[in-house]
Short mmCIF file of C-alpha atoms and ligand atoms in Angstrom, two decimals:
data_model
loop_
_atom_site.label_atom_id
_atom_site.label_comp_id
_atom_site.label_asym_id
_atom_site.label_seq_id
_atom_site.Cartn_x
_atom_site.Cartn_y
_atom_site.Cartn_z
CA UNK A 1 -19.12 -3.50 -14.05
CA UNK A 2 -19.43 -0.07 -12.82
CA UNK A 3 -16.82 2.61 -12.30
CA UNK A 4 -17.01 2.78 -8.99
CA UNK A 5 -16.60 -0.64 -8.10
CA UNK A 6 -14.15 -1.24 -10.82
CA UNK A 7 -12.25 -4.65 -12.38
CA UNK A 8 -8.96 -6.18 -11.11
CA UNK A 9 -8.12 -6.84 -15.00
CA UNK A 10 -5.39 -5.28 -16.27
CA UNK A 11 -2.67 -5.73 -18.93
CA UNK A 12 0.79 -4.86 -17.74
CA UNK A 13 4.49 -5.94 -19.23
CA UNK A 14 6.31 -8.57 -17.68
CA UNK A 15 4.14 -9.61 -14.31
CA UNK A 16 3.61 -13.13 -15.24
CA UNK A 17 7.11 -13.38 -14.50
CA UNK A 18 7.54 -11.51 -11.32
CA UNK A 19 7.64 -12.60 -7.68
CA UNK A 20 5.48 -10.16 -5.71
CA UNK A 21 5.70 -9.70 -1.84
CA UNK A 22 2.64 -7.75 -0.78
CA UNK A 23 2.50 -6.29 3.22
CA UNK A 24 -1.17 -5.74 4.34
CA UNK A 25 -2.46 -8.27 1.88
CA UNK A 26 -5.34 -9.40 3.86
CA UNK A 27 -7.64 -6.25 2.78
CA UNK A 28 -8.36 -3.23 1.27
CA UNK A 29 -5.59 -1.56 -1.11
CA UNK A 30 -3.54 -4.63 -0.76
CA UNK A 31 -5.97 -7.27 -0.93
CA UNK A 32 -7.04 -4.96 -4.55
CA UNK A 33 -3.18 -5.26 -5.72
CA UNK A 34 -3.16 -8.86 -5.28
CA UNK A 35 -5.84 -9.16 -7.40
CA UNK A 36 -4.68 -7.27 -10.42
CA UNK A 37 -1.32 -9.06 -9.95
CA UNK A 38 -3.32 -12.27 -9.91
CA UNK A 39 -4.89 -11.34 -13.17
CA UNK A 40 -1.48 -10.89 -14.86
CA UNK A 41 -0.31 -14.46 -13.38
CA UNK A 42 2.42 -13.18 -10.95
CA UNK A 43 3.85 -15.49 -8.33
CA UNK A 44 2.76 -13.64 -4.79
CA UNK A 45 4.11 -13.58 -1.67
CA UNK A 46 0.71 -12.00 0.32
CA UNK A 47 1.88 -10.80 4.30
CA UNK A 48 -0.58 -9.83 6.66
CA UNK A 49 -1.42 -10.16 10.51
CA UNK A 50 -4.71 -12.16 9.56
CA UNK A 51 -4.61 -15.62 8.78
CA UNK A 52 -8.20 -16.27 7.90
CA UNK A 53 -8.21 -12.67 5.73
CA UNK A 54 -5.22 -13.43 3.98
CA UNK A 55 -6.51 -16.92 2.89
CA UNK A 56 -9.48 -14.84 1.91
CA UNK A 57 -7.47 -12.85 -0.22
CA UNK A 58 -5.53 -15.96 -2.06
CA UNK A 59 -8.77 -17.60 -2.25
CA UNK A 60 -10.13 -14.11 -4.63
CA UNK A 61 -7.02 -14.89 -6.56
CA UNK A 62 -7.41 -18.44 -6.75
CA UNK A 63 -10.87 -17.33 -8.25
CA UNK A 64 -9.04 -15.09 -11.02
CA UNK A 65 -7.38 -17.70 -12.16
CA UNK A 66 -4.27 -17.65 -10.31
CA UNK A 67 -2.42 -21.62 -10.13
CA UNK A 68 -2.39 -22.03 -5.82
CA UNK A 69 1.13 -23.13 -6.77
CA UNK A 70 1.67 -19.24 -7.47
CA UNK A 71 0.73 -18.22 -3.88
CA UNK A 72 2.77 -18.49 -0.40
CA UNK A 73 0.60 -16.80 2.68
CA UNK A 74 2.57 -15.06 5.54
CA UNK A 75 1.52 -14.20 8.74
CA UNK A 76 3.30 -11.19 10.38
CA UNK A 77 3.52 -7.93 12.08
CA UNK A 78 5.25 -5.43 10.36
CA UNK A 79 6.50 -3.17 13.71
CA UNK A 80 8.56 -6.65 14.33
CA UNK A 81 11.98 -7.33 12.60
CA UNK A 82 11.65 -11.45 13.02
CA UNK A 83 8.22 -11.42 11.26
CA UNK A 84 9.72 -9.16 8.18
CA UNK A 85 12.32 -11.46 8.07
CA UNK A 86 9.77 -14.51 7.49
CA UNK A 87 8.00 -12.81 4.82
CA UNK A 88 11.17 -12.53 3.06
CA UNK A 89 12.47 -15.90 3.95
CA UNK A 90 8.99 -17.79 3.19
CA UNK A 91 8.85 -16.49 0.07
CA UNK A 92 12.54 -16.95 -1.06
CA UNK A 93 11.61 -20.67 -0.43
CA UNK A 94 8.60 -21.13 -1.90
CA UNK A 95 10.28 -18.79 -5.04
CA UNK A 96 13.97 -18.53 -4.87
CA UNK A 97 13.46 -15.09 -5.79
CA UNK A 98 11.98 -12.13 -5.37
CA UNK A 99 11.14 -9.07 -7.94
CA UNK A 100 9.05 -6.47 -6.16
CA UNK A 101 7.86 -5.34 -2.92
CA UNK A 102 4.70 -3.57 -2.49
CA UNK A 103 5.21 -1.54 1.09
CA UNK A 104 1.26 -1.29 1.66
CA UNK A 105 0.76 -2.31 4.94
CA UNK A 106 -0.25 0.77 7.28
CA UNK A 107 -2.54 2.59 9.68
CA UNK A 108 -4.30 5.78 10.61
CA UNK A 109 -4.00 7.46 14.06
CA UNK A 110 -6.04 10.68 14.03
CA UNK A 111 -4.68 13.42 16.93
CA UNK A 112 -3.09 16.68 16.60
CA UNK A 113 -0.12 18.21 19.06
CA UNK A 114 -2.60 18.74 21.61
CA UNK A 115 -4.01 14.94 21.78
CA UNK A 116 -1.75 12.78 20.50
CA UNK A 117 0.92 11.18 22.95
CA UNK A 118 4.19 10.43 22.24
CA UNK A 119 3.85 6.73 21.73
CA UNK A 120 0.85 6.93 19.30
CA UNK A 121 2.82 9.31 17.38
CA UNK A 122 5.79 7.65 17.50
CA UNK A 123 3.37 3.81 16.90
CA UNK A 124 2.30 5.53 13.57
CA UNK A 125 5.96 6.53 11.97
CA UNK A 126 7.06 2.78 13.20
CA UNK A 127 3.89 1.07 11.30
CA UNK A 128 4.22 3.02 8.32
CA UNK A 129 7.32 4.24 7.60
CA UNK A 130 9.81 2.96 9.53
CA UNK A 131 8.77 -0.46 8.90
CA UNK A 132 9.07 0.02 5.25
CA UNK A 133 12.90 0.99 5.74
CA UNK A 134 13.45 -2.60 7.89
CA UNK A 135 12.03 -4.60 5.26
CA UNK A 136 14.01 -2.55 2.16
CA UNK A 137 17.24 -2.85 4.00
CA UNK A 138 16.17 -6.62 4.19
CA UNK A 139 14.64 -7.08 0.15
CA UNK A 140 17.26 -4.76 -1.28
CA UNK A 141 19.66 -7.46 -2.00
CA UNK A 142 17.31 -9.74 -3.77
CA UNK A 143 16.05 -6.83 -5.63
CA UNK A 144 19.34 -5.86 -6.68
CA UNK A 145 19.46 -9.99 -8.23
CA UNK A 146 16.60 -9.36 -10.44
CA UNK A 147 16.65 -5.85 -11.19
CA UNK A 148 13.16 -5.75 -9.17
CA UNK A 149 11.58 -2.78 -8.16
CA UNK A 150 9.44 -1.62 -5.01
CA UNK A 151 6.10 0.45 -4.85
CA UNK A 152 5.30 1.89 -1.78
CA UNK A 153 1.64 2.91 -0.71
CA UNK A 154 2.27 6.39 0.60
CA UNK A 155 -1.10 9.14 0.56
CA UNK A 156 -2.07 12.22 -0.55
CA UNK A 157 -1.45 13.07 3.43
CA UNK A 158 2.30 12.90 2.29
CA UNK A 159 1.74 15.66 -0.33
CA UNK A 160 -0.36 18.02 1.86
CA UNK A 161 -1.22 18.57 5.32
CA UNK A 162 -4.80 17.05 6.48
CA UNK A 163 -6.04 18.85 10.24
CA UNK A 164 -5.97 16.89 12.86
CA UNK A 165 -3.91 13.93 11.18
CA UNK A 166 -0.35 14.82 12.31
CA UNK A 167 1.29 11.85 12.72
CA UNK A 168 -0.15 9.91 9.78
CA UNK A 169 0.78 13.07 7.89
CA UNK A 170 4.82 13.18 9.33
CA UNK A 171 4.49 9.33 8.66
CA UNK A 172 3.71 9.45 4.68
CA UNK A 173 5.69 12.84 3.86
CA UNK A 174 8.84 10.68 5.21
CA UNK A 175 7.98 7.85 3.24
CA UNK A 176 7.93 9.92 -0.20
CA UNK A 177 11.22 11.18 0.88
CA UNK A 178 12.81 7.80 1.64
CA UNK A 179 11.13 6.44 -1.53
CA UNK A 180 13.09 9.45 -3.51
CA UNK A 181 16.23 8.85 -1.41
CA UNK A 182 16.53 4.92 -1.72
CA UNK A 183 15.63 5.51 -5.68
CA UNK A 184 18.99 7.11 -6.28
CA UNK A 185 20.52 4.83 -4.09
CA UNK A 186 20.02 2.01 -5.70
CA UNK A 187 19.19 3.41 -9.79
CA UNK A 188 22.91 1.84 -10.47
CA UNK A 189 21.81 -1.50 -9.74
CA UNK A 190 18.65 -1.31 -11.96
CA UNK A 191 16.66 -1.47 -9.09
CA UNK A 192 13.31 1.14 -9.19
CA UNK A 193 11.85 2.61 -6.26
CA UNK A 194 8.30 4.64 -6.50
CA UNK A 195 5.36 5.24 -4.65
CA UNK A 196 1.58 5.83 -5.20
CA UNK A 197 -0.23 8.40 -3.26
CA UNK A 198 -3.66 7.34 -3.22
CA UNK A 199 -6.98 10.11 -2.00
CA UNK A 200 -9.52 7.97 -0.43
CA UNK A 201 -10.21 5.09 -1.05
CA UNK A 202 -13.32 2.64 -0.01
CA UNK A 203 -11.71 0.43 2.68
CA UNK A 204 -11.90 -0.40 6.60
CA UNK A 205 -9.39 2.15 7.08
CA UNK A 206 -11.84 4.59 7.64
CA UNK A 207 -13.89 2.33 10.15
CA UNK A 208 -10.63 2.08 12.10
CA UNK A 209 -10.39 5.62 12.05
CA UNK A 210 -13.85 5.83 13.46
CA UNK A 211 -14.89 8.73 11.20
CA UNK A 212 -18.21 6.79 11.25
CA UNK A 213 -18.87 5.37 14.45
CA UNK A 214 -19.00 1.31 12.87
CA UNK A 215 -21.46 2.36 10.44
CA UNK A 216 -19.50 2.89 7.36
CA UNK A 217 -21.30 2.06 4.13
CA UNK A 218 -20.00 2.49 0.87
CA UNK A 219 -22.96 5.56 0.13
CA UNK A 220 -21.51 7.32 3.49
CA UNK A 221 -18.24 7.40 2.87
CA UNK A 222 -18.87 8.53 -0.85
CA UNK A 223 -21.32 10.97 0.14
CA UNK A 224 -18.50 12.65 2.29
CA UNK A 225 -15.42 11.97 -0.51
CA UNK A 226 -16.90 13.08 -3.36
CA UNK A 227 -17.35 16.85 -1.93
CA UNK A 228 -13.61 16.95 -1.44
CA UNK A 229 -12.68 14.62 -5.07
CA UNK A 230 -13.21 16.67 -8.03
CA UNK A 231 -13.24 13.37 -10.03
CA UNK A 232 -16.86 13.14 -7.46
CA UNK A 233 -16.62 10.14 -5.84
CA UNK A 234 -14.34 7.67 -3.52
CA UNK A 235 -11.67 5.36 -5.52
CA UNK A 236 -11.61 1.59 -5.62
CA UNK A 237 -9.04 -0.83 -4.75
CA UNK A 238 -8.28 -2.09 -7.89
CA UNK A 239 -7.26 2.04 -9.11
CA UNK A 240 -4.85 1.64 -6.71
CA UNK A 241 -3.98 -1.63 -7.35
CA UNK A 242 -3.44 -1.27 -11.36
CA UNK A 243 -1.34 2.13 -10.84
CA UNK A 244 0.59 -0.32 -8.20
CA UNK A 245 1.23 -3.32 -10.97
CA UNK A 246 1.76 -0.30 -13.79
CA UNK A 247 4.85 0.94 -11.82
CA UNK A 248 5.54 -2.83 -10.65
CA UNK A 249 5.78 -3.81 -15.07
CA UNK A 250 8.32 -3.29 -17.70
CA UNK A 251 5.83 -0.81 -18.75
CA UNK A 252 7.32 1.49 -16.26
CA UNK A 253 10.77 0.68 -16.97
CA UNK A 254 12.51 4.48 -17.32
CA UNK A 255 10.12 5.36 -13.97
CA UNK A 256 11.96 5.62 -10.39
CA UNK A 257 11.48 8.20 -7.56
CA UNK A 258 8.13 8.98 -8.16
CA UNK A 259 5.26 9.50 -6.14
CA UNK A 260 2.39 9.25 -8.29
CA UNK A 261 -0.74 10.44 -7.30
CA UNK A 262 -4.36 8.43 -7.42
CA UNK A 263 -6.64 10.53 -6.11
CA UNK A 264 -9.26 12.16 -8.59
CA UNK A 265 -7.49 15.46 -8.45
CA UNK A 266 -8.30 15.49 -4.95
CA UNK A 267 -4.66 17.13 -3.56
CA UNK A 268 -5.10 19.87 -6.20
CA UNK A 269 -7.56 21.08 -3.75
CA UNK A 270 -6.36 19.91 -0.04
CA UNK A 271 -6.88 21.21 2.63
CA UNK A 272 -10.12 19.27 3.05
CA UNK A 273 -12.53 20.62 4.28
CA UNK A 274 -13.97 19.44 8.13
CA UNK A 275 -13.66 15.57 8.03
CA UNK A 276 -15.59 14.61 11.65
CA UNK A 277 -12.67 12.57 12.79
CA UNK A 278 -12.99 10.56 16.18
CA UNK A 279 -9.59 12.06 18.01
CA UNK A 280 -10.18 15.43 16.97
P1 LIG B 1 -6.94 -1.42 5.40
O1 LIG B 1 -7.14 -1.16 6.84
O2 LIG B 1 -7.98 -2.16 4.65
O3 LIG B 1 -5.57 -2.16 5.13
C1 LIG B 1 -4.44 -1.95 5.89
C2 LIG B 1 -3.66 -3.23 5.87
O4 LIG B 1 -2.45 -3.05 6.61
C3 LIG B 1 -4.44 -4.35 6.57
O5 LIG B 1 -4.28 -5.54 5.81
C4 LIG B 1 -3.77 -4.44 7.91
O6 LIG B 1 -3.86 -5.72 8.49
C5 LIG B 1 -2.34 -4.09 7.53
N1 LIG B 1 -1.59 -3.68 8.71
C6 LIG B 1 -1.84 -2.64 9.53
N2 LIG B 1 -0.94 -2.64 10.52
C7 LIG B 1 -0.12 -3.70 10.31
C8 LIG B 1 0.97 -4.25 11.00
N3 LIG B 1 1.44 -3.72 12.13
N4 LIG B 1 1.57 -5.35 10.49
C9 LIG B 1 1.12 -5.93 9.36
N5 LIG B 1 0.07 -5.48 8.67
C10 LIG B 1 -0.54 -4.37 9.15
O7 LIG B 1 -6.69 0.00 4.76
P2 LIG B 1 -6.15 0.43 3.32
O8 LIG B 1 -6.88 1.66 3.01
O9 LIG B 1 -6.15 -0.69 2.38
O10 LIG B 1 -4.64 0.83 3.68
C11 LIG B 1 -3.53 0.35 2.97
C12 LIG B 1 -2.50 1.46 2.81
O11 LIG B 1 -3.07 2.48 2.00
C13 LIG B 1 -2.08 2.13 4.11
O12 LIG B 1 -0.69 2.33 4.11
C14 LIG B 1 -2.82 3.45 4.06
O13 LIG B 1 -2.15 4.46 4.79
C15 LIG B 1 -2.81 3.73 2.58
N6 LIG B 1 -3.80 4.70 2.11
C16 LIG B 1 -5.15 4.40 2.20
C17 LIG B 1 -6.06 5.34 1.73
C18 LIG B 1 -7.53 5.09 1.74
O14 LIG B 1 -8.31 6.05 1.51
N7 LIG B 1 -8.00 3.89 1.98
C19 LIG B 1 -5.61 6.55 1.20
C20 LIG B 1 -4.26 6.80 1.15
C21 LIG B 1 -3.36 5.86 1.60
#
C-alpha cells in the first residue's frame, strides 16, 4: 500500500457501536469515510443523489467486511428539506437510532464578484452550508438521545481566502462558524460538534470544477497540489476519512468546536498560488 493511495483501516474507540449518517456518500471524501467506518463495523446510513454510486459505495464496504444488515442506502438532494427528512427517517427505521452525522455532501462554484451571479452564489451557501443547518436542526434531537456527535467536512477555503473562489469560500468560513456556534449550543447535552478542513484532496471535485478540462488524472492533479502542499503531494480519501471517524470515536471524547485541519500544512502557506480555474 502506498502513501498516497492510502488504507481505509483504522482503529478508533467505540464505532462498532455507532449509527453513522453520511451526506455525499456516493464518492470521493464520503465514499473514503464510509469505508474507514466500515472497517470499524459501524451501522451506516450512506445519502447521496446517485443510486447506482451509492450502491457502489456499500458494495466497497460490503467488501471490508461490513454485515449488508449494517447498511441502509438513501437517495436525496440535500438543497431539499423532504429528502433530508428521509435520510433521517430511513435510517431511524432501519436503526432506531442515530449517533453521528457526517455533513460531507458539497460543491465547488468557481467565480469572483465580477462573474458570479446571484443565484450561483447564493446555490453554493444553500448546498453547503445551509443545508448542513436543515439537517442539524433535524438530527439534533436524536443526537442529543445518544450523546452522538457530528463532523462536518468544511475546507481549508474556510480558513483562508482562495482567488477567484468567493462563494465556496463565504460558504465554508460560515460553516466553521456554525460548527463553533452549534458546539456550545448543544456541549450540555453531551452532544460534540467539529469539523475537518481538508487541502486537496484526489476526487471528481476538481473535474466538476473544470480546472482540467475532463482530463483529470491522478499525476495532474498531484503535479499541480504538491507545489502548493508542503507535505508534496495531494491527500487521499481515507486521510480524510480516518480524521472524520477519529473525531466521530470515544477517542475524541473531550474534543468539540474544532476545525481540524488535513491538509499537509498546506493553509500555513495559502494564498495559492495561480490555480487555472474554469470561471476565472
Ligand atoms: P465529490 O464531488 O467526489 O463528492 C461530493 C459529494 O457531494 C458527491 O457524493 C455529491 O453527489 C454530493 N453532493 C453534491 N451536491 C449534492 C446535493 N445537492 N445533494 C446531495 N449530495 C450532493 O467531492 P469531494 O471532494 O469528495 O467533496 C466532499 C466534500 O469535501 C465537499 O463538501 C467539499 O467541499 C469538501 N472538500 C473537498 C476537498 C478536495 O480537495 N476534494 C477539499 C476541501 C473540502
Amino acid at each position: 500500500m502506498s502513501v498516497a493511495a492510502g488504507t481505509p483501516k483504522g482503529s478508533y474507540v467505540g464505532l462498532e457501536k455507532k449509527v453513522v449518517l453520511i451526506t455525499g456518500a456516493s464518492s470521493g471524501i464520503g465514499a473514503g469515510a464510509a469505508e474507514v467506518f466500515a472497517c470499524h463495523g459501524s451501522s451506516l446510513i450512506l445519502c447521496g443523489r446517485n443510486a447506482e454510486n451509492l450502491q457502489q459505495t456499500a458494495d466497497k464496504c460490503i467488501e471490508l467486511g461490513l454485515s449488508p444488515d449494517k447498511i441502509v442506502q438513501v437517495v436525496g438532494d440535500v438543497a431539499e428539506k423532504e429528502d433530508l427528512e428521509a435520510y433521517l427517517n430511513k435510517g431511524l427505521e432501519k436503526f432506531g437510532r442515530l449517533d453521528v452525522v457526517v455533513a460531507n455532501a458539497g460543491i465547488g462554484v468557481p467565480g469572483n464578484l465580477e462573474t458570479l451571479t446571484l443565484e450561483q452564489y447564493e446555490h453554493q451557501q444553500l448546498v453547503n452550508t445551509t443545508s448542513v443547518f436543515s439537517l442539524l436542526k433535524l438530527a439534533m434531537p436524536e443526537l442529543k438521545k445518544t450523546r452522538g456527535n457530528v463532523v462536518a467536512v468544511s475546507s481549508i477555503a474556510g480558513l483562508k481566502p482562495i482567488d477567484s473562489m468567493l462563494t465556496y469560500c463565504v460558504s465554508k468560513a460560515g460553516m466553521d462558524q456554525m460548527i463553533r456556534c452549534i458546539s456550545l449550543e448543544v456541549a450540555k447535552d453531551g452532544v460534540r460538534v467539529n469539523c475537518i478542513n481538508p487541502g486537496a484532496i484526489y476526487t471528481n471535485i476538481f473535474n466538476a470544477m473544470g480546472i482540467f478540462g475532463d482530463g483529470m488524472t491522478y499525476e495532474k492533479a498531484n503535479a499541480l497540489v504538491s507545489k502548493t502542499h508542503p507535505i508534496g503531494r495531494i491527500g487521499n480519501v481515507y486521510e480524510t476519512g480516518k480524521a472524520i471517524a477519529f473525531l466521530a470515536s470515544d477517542d475524541a471524547s473531550f474534543i468539540t468546536g474544532v476545525t481540524l485541519r488535513v491538509d499537509g500544512g498546506a493553509a500555513l502557506v495559502l494564498p495559492l498560488p495561480d490555480i487555472p480555474l474554469g470561471n476565472k
